[in-house]
PDB file of C-alpha atoms and ligand atoms in Angstrom:
ATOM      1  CA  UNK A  25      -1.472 -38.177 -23.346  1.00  0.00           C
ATOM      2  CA  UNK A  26      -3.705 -35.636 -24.421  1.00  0.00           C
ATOM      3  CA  UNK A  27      -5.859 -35.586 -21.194  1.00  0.00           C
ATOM      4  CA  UNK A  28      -2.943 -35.959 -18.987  1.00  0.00           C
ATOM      5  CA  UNK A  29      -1.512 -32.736 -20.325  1.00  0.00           C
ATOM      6  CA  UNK A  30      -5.277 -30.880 -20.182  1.00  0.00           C
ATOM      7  CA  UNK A  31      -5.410 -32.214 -16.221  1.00  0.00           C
ATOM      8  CA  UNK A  32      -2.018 -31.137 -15.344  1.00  0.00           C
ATOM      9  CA  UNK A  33      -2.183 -27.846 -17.032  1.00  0.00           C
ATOM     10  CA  UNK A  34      -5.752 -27.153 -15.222  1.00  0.00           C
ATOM     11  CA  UNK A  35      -3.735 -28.230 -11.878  1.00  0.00           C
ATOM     12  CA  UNK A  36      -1.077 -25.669 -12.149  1.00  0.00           C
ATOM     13  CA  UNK A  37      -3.031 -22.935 -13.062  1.00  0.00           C
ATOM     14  CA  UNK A  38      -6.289 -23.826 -10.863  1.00  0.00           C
ATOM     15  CA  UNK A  39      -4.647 -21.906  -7.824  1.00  0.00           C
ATOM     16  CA  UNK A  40      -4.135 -18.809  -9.578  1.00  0.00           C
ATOM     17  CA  UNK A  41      -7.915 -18.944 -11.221  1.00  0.00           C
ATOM     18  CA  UNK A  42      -8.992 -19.534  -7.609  1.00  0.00           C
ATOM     19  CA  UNK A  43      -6.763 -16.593  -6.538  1.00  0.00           C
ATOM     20  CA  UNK A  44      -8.410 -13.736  -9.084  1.00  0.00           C
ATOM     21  CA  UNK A  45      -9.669 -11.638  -6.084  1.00  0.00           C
ATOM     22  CA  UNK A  46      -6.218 -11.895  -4.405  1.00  0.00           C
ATOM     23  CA  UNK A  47      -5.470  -7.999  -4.008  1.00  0.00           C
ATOM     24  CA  UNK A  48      -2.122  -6.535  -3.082  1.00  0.00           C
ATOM     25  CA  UNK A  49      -2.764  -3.598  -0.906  1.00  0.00           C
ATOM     26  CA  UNK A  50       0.405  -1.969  -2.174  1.00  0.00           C
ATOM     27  CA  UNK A  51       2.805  -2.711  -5.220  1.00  0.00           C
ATOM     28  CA  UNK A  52       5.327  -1.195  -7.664  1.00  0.00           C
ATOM     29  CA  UNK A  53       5.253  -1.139 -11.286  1.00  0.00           C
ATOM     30  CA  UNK A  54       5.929  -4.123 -12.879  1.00  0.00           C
ATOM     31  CA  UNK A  55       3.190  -6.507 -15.233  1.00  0.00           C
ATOM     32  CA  UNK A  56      -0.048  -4.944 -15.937  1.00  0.00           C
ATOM     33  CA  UNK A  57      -2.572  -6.319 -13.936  1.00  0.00           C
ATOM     34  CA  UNK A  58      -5.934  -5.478 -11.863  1.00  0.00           C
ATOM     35  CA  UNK A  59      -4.551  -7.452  -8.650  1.00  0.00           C
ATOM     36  CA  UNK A  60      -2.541  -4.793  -7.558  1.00  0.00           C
ATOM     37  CA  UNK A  61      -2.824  -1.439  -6.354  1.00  0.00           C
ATOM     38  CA  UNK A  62       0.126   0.266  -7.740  1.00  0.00           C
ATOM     39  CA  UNK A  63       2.110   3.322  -6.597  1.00  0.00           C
ATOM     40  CA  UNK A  64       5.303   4.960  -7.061  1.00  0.00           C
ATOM     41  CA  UNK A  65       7.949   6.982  -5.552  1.00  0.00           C
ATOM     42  CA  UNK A  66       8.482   9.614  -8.135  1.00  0.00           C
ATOM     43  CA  UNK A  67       6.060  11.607 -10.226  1.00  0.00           C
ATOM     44  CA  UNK A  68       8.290  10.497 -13.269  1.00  0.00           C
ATOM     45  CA  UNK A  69       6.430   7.635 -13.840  1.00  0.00           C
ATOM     46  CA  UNK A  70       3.038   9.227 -14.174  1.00  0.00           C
ATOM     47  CA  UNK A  71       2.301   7.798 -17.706  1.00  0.00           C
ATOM     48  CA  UNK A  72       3.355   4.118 -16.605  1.00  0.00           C
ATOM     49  CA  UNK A  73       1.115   4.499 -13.592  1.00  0.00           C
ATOM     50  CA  UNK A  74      -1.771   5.644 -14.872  1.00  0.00           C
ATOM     51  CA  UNK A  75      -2.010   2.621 -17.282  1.00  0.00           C
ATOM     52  CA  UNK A  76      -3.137   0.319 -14.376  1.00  0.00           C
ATOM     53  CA  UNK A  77      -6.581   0.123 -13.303  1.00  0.00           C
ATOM     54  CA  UNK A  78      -5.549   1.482  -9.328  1.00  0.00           C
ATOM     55  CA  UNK A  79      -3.058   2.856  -8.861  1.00  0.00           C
ATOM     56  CA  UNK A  80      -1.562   6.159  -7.371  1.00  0.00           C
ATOM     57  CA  UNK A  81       1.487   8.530  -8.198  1.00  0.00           C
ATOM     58  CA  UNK A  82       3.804   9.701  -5.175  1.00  0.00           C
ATOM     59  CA  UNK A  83       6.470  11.635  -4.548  1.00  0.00           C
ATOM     60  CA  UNK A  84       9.027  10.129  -1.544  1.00  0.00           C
ATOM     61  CA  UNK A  85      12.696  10.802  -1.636  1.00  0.00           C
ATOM     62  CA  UNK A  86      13.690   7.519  -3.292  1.00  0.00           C
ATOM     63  CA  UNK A  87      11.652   9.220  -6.055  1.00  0.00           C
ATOM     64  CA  UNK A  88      13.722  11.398  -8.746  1.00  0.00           C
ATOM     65  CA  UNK A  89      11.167  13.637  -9.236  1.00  0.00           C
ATOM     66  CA  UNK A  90       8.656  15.628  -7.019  1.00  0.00           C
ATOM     67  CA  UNK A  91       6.605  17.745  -9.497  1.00  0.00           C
ATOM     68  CA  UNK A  92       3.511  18.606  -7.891  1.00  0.00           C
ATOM     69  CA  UNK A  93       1.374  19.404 -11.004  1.00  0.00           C
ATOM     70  CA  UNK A  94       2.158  15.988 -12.426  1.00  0.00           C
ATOM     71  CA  UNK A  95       0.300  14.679  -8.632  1.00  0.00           C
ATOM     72  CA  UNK A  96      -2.670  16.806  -9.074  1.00  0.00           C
ATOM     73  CA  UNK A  97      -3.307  15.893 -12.797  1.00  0.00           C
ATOM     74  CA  UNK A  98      -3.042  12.140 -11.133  1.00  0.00           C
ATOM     75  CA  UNK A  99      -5.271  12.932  -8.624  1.00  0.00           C
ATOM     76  CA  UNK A 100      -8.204  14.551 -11.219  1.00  0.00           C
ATOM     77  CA  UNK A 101      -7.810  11.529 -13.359  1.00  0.00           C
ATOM     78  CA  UNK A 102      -8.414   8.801 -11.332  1.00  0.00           C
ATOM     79  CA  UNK A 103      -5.191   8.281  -9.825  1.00  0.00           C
ATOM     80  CA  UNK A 104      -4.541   8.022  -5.998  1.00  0.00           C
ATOM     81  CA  UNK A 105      -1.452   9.641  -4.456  1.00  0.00           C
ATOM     82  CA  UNK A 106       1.298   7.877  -3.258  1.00  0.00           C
ATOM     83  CA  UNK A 107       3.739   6.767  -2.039  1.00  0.00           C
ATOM     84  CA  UNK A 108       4.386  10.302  -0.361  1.00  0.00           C
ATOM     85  CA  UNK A 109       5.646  10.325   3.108  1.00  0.00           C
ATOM     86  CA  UNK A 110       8.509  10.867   5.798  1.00  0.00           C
ATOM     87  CA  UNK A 111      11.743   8.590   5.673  1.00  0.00           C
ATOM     88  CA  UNK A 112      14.747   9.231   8.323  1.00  0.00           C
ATOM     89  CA  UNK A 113      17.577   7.906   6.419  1.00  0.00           C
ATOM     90  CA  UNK A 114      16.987  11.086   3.851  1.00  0.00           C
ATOM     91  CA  UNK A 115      18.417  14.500   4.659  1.00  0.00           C
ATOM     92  CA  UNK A 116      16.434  17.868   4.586  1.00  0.00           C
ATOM     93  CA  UNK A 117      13.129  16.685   6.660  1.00  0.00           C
ATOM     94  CA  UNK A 118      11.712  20.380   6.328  1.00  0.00           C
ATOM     95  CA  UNK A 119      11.885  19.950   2.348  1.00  0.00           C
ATOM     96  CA  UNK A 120      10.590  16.083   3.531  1.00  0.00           C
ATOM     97  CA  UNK A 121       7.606  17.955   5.279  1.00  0.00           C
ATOM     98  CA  UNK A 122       6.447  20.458   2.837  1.00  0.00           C
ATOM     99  CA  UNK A 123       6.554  17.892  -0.260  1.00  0.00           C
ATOM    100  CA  UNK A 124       4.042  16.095   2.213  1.00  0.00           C
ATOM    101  CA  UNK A 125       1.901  18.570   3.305  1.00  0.00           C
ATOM    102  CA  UNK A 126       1.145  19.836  -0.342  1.00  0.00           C
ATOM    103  CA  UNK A 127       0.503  16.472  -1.395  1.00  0.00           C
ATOM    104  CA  UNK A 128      -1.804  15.659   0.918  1.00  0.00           C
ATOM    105  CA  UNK A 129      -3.699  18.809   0.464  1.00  0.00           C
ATOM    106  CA  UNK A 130      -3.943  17.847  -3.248  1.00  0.00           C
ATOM    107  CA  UNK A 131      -5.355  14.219  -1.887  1.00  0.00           C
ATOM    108  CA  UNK A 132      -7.584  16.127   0.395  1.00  0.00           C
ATOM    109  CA  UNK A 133      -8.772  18.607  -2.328  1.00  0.00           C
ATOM    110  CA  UNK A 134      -9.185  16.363  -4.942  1.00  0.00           C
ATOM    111  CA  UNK A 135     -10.542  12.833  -2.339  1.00  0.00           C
ATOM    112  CA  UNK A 136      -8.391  10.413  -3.225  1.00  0.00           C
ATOM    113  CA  UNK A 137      -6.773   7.844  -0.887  1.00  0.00           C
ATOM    114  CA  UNK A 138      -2.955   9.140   0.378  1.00  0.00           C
ATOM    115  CA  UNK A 139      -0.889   6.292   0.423  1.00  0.00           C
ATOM    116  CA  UNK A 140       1.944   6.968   3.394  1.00  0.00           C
ATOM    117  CA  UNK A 141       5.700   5.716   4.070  1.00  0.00           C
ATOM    118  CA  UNK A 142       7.089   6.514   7.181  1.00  0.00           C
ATOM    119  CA  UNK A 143      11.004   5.319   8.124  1.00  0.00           C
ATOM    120  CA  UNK A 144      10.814   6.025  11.526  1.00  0.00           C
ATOM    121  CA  UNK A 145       8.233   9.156  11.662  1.00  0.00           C
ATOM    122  CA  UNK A 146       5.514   7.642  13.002  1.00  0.00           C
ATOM    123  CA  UNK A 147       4.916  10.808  15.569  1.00  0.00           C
ATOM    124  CA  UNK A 148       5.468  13.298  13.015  1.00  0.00           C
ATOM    125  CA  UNK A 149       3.571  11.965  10.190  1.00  0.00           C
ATOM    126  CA  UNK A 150       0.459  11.488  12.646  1.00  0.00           C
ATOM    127  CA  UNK A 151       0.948  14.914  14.087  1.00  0.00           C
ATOM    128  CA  UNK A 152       0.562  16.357  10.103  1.00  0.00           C
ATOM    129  CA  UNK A 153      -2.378  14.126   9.079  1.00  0.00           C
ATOM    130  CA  UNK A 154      -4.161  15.486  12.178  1.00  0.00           C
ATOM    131  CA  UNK A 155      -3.503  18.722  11.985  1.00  0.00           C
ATOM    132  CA  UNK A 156      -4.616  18.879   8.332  1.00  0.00           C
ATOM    133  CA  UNK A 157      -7.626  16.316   9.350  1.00  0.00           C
ATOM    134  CA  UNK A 158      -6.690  13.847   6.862  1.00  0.00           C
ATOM    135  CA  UNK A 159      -8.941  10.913   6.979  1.00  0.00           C
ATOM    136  CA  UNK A 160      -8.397   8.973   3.788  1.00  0.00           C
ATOM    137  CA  UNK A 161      -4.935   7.361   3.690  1.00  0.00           C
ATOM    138  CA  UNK A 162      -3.504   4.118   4.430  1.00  0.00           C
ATOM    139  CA  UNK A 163      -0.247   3.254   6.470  1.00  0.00           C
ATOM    140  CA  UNK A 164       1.520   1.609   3.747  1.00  0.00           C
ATOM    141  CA  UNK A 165       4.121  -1.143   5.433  1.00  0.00           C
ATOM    142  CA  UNK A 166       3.150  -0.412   8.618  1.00  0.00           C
ATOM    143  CA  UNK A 167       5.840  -2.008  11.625  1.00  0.00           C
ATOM    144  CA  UNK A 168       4.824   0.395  14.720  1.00  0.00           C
ATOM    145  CA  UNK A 169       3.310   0.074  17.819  1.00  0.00           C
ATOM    146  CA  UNK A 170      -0.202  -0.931  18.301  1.00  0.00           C
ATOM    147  CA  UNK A 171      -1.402   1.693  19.968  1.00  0.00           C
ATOM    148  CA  UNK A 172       0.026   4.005  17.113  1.00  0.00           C
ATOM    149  CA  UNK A 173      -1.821   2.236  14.610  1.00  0.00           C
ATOM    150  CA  UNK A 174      -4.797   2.611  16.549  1.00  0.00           C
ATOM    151  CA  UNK A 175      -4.412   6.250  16.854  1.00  0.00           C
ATOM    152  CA  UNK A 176      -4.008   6.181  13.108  1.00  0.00           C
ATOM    153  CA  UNK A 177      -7.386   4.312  12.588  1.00  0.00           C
ATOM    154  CA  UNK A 178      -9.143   6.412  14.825  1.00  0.00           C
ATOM    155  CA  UNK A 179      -8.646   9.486  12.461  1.00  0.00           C
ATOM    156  CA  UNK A 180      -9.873   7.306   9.436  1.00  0.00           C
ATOM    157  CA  UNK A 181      -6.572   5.510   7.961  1.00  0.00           C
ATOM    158  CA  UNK A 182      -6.180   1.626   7.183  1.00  0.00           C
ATOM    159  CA  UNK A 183      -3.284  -0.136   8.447  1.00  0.00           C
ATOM    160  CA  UNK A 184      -1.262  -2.330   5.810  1.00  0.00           C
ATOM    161  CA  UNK A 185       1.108  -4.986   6.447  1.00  0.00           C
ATOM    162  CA  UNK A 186       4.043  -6.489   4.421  1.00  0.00           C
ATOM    163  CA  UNK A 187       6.145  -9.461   5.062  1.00  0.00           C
ATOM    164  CA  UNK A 188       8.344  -7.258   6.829  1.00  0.00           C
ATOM    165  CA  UNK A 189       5.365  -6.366   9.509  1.00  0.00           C
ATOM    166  CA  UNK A 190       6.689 -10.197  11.544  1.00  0.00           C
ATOM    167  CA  UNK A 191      10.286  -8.325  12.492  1.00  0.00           C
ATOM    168  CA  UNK A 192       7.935  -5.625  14.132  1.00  0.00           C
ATOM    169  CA  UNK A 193       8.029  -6.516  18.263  1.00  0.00           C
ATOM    170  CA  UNK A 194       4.013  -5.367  17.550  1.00  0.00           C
ATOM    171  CA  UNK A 195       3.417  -8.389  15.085  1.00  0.00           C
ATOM    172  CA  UNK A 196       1.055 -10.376  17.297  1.00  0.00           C
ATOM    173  CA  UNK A 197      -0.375  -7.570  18.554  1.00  0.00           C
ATOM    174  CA  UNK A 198      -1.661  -5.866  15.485  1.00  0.00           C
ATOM    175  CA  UNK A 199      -2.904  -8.738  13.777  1.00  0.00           C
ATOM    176  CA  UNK A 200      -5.582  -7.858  16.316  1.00  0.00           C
ATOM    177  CA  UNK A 201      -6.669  -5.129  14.536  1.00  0.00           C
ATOM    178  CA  UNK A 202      -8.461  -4.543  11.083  1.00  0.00           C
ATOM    179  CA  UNK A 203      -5.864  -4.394   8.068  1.00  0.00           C
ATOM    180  CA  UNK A 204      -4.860  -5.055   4.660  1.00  0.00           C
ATOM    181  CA  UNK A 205      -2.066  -7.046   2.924  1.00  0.00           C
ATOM    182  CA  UNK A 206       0.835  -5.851   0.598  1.00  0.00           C
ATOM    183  CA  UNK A 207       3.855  -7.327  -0.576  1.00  0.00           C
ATOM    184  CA  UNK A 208       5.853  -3.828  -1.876  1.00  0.00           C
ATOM    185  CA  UNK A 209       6.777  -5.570  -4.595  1.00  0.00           C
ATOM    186  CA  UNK A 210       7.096  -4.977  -8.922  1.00  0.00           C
ATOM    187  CA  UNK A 211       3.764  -6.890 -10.183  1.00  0.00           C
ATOM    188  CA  UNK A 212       3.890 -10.176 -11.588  1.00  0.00           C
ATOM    189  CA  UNK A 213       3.582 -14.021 -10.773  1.00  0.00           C
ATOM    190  CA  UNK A 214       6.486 -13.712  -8.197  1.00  0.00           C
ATOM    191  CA  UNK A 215       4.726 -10.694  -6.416  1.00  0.00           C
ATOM    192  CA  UNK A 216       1.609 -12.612  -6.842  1.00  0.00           C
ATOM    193  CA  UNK A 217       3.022 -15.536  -4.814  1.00  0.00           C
ATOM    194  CA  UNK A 218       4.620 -13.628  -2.108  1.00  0.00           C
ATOM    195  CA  UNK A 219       1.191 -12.323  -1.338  1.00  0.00           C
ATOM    196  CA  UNK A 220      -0.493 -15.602  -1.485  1.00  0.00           C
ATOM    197  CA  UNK A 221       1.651 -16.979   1.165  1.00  0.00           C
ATOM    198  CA  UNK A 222       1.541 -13.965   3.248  1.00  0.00           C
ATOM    199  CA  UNK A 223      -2.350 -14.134   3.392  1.00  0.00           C
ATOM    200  CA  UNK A 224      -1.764 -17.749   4.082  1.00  0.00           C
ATOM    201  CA  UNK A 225       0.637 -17.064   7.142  1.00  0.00           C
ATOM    202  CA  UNK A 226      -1.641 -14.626   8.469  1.00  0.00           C
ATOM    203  CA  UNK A 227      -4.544 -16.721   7.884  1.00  0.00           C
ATOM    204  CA  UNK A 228      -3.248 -19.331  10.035  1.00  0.00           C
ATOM    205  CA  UNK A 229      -1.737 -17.407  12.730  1.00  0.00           C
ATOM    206  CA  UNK A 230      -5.835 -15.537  13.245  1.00  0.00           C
ATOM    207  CA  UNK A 231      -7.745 -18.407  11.852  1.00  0.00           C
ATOM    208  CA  UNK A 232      -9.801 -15.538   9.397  1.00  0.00           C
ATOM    209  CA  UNK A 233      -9.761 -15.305   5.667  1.00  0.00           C
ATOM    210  CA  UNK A 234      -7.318 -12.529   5.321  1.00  0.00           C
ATOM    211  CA  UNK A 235      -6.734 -12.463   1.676  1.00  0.00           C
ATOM    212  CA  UNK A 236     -10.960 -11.770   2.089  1.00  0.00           C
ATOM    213  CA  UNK A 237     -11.109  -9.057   4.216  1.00  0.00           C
ATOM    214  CA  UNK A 238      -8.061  -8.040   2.493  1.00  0.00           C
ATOM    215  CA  UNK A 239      -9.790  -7.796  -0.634  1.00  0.00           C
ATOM    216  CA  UNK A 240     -13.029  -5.942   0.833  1.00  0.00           C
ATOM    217  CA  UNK A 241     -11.024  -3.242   2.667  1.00  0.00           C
ATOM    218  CA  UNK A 242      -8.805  -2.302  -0.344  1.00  0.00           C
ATOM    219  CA  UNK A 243     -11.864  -2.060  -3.119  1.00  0.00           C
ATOM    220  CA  UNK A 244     -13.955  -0.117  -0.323  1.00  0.00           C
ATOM    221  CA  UNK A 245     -11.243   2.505  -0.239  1.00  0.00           C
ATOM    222  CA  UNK A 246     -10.362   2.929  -3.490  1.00  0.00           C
ATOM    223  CA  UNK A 247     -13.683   3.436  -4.955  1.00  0.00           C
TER     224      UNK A 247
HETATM  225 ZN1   ZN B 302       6.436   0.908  -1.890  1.00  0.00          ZN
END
């Protein structure tokens, strides 16, 4: 009885031993953990953030609070910043634009990764990181064209892909490329199984170890 118990409790927690490395590319407070590299949408959360070993502090209009001090005091202490961005179904893009551009300057000043959203922006957002020759961001749940993405890895970002990325009409397509996995979720073992299947789907649909080059992208850039 007592070696039946010791077998099946080394059964169900054998996949998640084996799983350690598993990194999810982009994820919202929830359980502290190291598997996860967490950001937020308001700079309200600073103190949560900053508790996990990556993570970043953002500033997007589902955020209630865009205080840009609170960002640069991330970005000096070993945060990242994110999720900042562009998102259509807000109003006032020209408040949208300058909340961007003087976060971004604070990831350029300070080099730390920007973590972008973009609801329907693509042009614009590419237009700004260019112009300010941005090269250290990511595409956080990326579902544009191929050719877009490309023009965003050509000026130094990393594409990431969520579950939502097989809805895109580019799915195939940019599982071509080099990119990262992410399941935009809270942390914790739910989050932690969403992205295990994900790498698995995408695993089988390329025949490479995703949740491995996964892995290896994400700790490259956020060193
Ligand atoms: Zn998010």
């Amino acid at each position: 009885m007592h070696i039946c118990f010791h077998a099946a409790a080394l059964l169900f927690f054998l996949p998640y031993c084996y799983n350690m490395a598993m990194l999810d590319a982009h994820a919202h407070i929830g359980k502290l953990t190291g598997n996860a590299f967490v950001c937020t949408a308001g700079t309200e959360d600073l103190n949560k953030a900053r508790l996990f070993p990556h993570w970043a502090l953002g500033a997007i209009p589902e955020g209630k609070e865009h205080d840009m001090d609170k960002l640069y005091q991330a970005a000096l202490s070993g945060g990242h910043v994110g999720e900042i961005g562009l998102d259509r179904r807000y109003p006032d893009m020209d408040r949208q634009i300058e909340v961007f551009r003087d976060a971004l300057e604070i990831a350029k000043e300070c080099g730390r990764l920007a973590v972008i959203h973009s609801v329907r922006e693509y042009g614009m957002i590419y237009r700004i990181l260019s112009d300010m020759r941005i090269e250290r961001f990511m595409m956080h749940g990326y579902t544009g064209s191929e050719e877009m993405a490309e023009r965003f890895m050509r000026l130094g970002g990393i594409i990431s892909l969520s579950p939502r990325a097989e809805r895109a009409k580019s799915f195939l397509k940019l599982l071509h490329l080099p990119f990262v996995t992410e399941t935009d979720m809270p942390t914790g073992d739910e989050e932690m199984r969403a992205l295990d299947a994900w790498n698995r789907r995408l695993s089988d649909l390329t025949g490479r170890d995703i949740e491995k080059e996964s892995e290896r992208i994400m700790r490259e850039a956020l060193c």
